[in-house]
Short mmCIF file of C-alpha atoms and ligand atoms in Angstrom, two decimals:
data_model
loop_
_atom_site.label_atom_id
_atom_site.label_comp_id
_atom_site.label_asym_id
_atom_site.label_seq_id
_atom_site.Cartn_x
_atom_site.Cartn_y
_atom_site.Cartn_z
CA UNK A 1 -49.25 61.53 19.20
CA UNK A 2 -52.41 62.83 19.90
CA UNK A 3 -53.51 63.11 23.35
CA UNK A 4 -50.35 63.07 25.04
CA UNK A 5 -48.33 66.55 26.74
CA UNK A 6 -46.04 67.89 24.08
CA UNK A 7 -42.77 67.93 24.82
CA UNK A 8 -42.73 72.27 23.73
CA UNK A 9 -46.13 73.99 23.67
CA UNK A 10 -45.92 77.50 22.66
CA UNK A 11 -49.51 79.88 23.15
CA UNK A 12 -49.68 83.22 22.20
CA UNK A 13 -45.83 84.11 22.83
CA UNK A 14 -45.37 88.02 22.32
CA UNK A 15 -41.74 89.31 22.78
CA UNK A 16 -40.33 92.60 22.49
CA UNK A 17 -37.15 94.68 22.64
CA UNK A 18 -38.21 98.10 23.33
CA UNK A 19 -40.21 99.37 20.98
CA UNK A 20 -39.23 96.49 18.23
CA UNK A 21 -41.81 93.18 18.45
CA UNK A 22 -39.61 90.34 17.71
CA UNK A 23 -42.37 87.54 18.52
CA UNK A 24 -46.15 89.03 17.84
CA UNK A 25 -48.15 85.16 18.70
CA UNK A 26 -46.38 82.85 18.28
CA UNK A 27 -48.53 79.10 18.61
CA UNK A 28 -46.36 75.97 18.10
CA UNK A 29 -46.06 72.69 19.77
CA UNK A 30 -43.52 70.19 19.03
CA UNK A 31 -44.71 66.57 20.16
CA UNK A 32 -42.36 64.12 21.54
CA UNK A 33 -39.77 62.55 19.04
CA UNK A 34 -41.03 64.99 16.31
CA UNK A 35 -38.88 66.91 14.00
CA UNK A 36 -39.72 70.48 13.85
CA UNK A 37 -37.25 72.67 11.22
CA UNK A 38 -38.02 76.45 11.09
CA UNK A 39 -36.92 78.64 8.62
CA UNK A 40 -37.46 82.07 7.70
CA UNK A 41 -35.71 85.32 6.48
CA UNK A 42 -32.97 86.90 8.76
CA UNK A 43 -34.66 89.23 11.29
CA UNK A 44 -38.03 86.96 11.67
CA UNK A 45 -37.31 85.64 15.46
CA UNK A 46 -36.16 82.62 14.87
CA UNK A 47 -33.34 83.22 17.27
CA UNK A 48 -35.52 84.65 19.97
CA UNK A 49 -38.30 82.15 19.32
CA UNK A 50 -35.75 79.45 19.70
CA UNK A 51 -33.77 81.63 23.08
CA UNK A 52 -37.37 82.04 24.95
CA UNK A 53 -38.22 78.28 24.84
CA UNK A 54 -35.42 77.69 27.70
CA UNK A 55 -36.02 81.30 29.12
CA UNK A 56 -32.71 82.27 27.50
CA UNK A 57 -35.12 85.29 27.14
CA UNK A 58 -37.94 86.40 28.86
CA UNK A 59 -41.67 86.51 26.82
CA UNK A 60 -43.39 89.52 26.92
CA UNK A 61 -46.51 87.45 26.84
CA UNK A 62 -48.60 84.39 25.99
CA UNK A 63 -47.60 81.02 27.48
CA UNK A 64 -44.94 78.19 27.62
CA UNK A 65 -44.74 74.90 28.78
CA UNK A 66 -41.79 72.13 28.83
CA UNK A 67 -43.19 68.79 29.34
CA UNK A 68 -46.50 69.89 30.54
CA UNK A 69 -44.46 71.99 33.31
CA UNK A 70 -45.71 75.98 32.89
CA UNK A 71 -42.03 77.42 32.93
CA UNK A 72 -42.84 80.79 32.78
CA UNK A 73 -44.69 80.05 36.65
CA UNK A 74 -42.74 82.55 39.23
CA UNK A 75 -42.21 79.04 40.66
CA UNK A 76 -41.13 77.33 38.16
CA UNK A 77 -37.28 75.85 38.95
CA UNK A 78 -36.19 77.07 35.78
CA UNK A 79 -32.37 75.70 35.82
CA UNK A 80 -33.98 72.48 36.12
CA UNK A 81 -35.60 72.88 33.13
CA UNK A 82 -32.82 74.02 31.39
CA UNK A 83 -30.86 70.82 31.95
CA UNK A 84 -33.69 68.67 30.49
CA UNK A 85 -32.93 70.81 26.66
CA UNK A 86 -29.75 71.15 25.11
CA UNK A 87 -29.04 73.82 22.78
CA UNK A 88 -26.67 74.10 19.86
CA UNK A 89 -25.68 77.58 18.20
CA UNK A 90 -23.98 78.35 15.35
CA UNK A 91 -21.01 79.76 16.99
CA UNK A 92 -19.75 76.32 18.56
CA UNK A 93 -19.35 78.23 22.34
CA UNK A 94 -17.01 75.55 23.45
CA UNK A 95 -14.63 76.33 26.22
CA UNK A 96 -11.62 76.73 24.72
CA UNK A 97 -9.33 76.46 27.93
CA UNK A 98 -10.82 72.82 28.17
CA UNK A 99 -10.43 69.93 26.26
CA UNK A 100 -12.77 68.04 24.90
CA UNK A 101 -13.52 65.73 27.67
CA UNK A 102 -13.08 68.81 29.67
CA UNK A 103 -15.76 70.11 27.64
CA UNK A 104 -18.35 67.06 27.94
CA UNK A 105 -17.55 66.75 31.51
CA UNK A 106 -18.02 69.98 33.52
CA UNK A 107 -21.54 70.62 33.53
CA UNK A 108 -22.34 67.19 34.01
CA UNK A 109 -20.02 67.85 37.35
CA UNK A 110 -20.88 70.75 37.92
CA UNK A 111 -24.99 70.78 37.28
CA UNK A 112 -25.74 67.24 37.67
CA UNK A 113 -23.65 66.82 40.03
CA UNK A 114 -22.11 63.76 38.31
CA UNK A 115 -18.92 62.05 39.54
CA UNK A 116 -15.70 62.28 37.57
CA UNK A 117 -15.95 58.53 36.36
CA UNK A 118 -19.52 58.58 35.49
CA UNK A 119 -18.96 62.01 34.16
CA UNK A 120 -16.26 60.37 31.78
CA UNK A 121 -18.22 57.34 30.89
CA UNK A 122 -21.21 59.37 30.03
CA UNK A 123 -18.49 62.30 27.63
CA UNK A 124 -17.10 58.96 25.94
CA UNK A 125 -20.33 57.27 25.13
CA UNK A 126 -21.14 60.75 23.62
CA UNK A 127 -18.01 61.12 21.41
CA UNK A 128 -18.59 57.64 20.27
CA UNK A 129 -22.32 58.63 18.77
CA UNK A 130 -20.70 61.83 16.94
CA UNK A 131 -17.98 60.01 15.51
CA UNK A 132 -14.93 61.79 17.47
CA UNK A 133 -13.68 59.10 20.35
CA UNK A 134 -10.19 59.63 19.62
CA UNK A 135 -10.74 63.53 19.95
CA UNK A 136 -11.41 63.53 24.08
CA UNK A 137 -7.83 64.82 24.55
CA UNK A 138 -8.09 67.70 21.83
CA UNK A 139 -8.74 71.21 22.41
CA UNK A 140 -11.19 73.15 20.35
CA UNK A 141 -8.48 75.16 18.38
CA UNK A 142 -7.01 71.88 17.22
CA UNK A 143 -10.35 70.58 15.69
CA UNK A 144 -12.05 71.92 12.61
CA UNK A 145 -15.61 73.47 12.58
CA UNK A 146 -16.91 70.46 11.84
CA UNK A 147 -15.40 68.59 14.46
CA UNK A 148 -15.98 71.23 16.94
CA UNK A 149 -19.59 71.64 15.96
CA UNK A 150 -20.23 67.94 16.98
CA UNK A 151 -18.32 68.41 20.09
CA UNK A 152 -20.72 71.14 21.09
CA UNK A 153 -23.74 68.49 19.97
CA UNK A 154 -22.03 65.84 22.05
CA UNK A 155 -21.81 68.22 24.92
CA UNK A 156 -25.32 69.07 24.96
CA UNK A 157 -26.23 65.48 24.67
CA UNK A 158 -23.85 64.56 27.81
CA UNK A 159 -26.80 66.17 30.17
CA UNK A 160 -29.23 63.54 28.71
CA UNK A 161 -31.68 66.15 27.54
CA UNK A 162 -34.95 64.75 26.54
CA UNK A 163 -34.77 67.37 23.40
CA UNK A 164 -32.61 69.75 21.65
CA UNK A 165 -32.84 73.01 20.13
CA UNK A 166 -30.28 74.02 16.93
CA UNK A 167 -30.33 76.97 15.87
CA UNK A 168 -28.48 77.40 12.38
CA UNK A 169 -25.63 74.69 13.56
CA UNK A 170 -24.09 74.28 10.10
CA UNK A 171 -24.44 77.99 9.08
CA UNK A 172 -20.60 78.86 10.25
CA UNK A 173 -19.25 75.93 8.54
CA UNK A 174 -17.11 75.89 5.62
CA UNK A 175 -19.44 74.09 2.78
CA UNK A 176 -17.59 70.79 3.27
CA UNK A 177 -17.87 70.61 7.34
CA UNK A 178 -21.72 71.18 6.84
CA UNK A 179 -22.53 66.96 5.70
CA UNK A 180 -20.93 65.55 8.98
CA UNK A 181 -22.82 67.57 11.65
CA UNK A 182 -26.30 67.26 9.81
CA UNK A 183 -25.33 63.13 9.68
CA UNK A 184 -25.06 63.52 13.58
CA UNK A 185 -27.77 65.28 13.50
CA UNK A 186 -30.03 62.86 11.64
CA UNK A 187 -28.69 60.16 13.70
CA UNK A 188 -30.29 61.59 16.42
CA UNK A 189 -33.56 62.05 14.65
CA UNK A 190 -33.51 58.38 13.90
CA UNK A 191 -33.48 57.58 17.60
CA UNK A 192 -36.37 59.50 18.34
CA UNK A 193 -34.87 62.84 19.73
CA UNK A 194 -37.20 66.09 19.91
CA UNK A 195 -36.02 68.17 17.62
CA UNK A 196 -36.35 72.14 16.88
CA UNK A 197 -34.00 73.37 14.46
CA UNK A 198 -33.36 76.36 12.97
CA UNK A 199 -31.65 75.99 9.26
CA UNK A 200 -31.21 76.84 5.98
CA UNK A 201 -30.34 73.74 4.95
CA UNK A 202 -33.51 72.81 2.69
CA UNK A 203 -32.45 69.33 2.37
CA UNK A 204 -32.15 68.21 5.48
CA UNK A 205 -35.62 69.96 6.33
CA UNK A 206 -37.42 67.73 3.69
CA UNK A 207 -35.43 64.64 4.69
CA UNK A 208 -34.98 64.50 8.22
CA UNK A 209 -37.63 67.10 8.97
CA UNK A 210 -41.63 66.11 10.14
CA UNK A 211 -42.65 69.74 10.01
CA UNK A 212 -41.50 72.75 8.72
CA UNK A 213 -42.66 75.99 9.97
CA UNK A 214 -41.90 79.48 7.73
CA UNK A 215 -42.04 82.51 10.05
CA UNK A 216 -41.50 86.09 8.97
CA UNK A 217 -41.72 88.63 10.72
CA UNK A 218 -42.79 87.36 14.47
CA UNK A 219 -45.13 84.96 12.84
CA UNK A 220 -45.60 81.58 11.98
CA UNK A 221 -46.94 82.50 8.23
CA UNK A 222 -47.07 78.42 7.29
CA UNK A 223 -46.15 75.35 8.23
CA UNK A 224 -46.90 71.63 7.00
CA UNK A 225 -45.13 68.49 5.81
CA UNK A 226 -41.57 70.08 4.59
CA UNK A 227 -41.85 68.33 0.80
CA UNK A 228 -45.22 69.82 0.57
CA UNK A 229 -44.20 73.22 1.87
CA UNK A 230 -41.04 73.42 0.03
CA UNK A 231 -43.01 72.04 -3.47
CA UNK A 232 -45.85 74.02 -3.39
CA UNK A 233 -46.33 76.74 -0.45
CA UNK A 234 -49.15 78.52 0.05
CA UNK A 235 -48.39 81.96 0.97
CA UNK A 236 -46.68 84.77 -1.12
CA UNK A 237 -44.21 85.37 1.32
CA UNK A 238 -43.09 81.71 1.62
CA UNK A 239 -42.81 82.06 -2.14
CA UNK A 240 -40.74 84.86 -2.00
CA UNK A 241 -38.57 82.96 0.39
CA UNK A 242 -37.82 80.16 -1.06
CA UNK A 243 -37.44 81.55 -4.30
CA UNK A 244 -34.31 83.25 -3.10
CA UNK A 245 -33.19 80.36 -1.14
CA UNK A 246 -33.92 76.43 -3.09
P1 ADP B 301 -33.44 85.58 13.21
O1 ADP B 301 -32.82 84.56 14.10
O2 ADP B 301 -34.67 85.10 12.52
O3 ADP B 301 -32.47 86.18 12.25
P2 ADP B 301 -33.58 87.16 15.64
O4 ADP B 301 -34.49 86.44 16.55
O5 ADP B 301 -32.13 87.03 15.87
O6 ADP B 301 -33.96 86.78 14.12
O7 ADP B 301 -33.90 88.71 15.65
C1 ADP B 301 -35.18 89.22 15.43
C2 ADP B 301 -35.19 90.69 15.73
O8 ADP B 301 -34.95 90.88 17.11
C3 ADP B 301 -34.12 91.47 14.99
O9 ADP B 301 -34.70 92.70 14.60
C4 ADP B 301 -33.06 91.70 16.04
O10 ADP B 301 -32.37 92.87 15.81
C5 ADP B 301 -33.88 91.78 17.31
N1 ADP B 301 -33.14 91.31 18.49
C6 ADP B 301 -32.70 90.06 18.72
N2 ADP B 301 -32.07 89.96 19.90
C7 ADP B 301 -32.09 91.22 20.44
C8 ADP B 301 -31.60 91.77 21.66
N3 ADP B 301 -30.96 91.02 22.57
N4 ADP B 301 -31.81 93.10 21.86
C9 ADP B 301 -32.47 93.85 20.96
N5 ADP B 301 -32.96 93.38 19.80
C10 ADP B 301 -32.77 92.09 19.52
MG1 MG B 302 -30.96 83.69 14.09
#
């Protein structure tokens, strides 16, 4: 993977909310088809780290660039961007006046400018990868968290993004909902998707996983091969971490 433009390269990046700095340098790239999991206590930035990479939130400094493309240029068509990385949050955000081909279908319309057949095709082939083709006609309050979370994967992956961003997408779930949106997940792993994703779920970090990065505090502290990390890290704070957590 060396030599070629990472699909997320991250220099510097400072962000702050008032007084409070969230982000305080944050370096990271994330190479096309790579696996990137982050984990780290609650309050580290994870959320904003993950938020700032589409502009969801504006840095306060250092730089950022999608695909080569500096997005945080005055010139830079931004919503462009955007449409090129889908994001997944723990609260599933579906609409819940839609249904779920309503759902798949209306920024594809809408933003891509996609006709209503090709819009279809594209929501069906989607369902199909995340297991829920029969589900197109359902509305989110008839499907369980589970359901609903890969509906919100297979929504994001209707705009043909060339990577995603998760951040904690099982951590709502009921315990037993968590296995079949981290097999969708891997799934896409397996076909090569760029991957950042925000968990606590350990195992699929060290499986799925090709780097895992520990920030706390509005730093990257460590990062390395997940096993390795997760067996033996190298910084007392990681220790700490994990401690509580494996
Ligand atoms: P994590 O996802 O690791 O739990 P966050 O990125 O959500 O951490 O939050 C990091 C810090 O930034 C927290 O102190 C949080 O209160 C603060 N923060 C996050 N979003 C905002 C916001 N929109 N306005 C003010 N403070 C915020
Ligand atoms: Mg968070």
């Amino acid at each position: 993977m060396t030599g070629t433009t990472p699909a997320i390269e991250i220099t510097g990046l400072r962000k702050s909310f008032g007084d409070n700095e969230v982000l305080k340098g944050i370096d990271l790239s994330v190479h096309t088809g790579e696996v990137v999991c982050v984990i780290g206590p609650s309050g580290s930035g994870k959320s904003t780290l993950l938020r700032t990479v589409n502009r969801l939130e504006e840095p306060s400094g250092g730089s950022l660039r999608i695909e080569g493309e500096d997005i945080l240029d005055p010139d830079c068509d931004i919503d462009s961007v955007r449409t090129r990385i889908g994001m997944v949050f723990q609260q599933f955000n579906l609409f819940p006046h839609l249904d779920v081909m309503g759902n798949l279908t209306i920024a594809q319309r809408r933003v891509l400018k996609r006709g209503k057949q090709e819009s279809a095709e594209v929501a069906r082939a989607m369902l199909e990868r995340v297991g829920l083709a029969d589900r197109g006609d359902a509305y989110p309050a008839q499907l369980s968290g589970g359901q609903q979370q890969r509906v919100a994967i297979a929504r994001a992956l209707s705009m043909n993004p060339d990577m995603m961003l998760f951040d904690e997408p099982t951590s709502a779930l009921d315990p037993e909902l968590v296995g079949e949106v981290l097999d969708v997940m891997k799934l896409l792993a397996a076909e090569g998707m760029t991957m950042m994703v925000v968990t606590h779920e350990m195992g699929f970090a060290r499986e799925v996983g090709d780097r895992l990065v520990f920030m706390d505090d509005g730093l990257i502290v460590e990062e390395g091969v997940p096993a390795e990390v997760l067996a033996d890290p190298q910084h007392a704070r990681t220790q700490a971490f994990l401690s509580k957590v494996l």
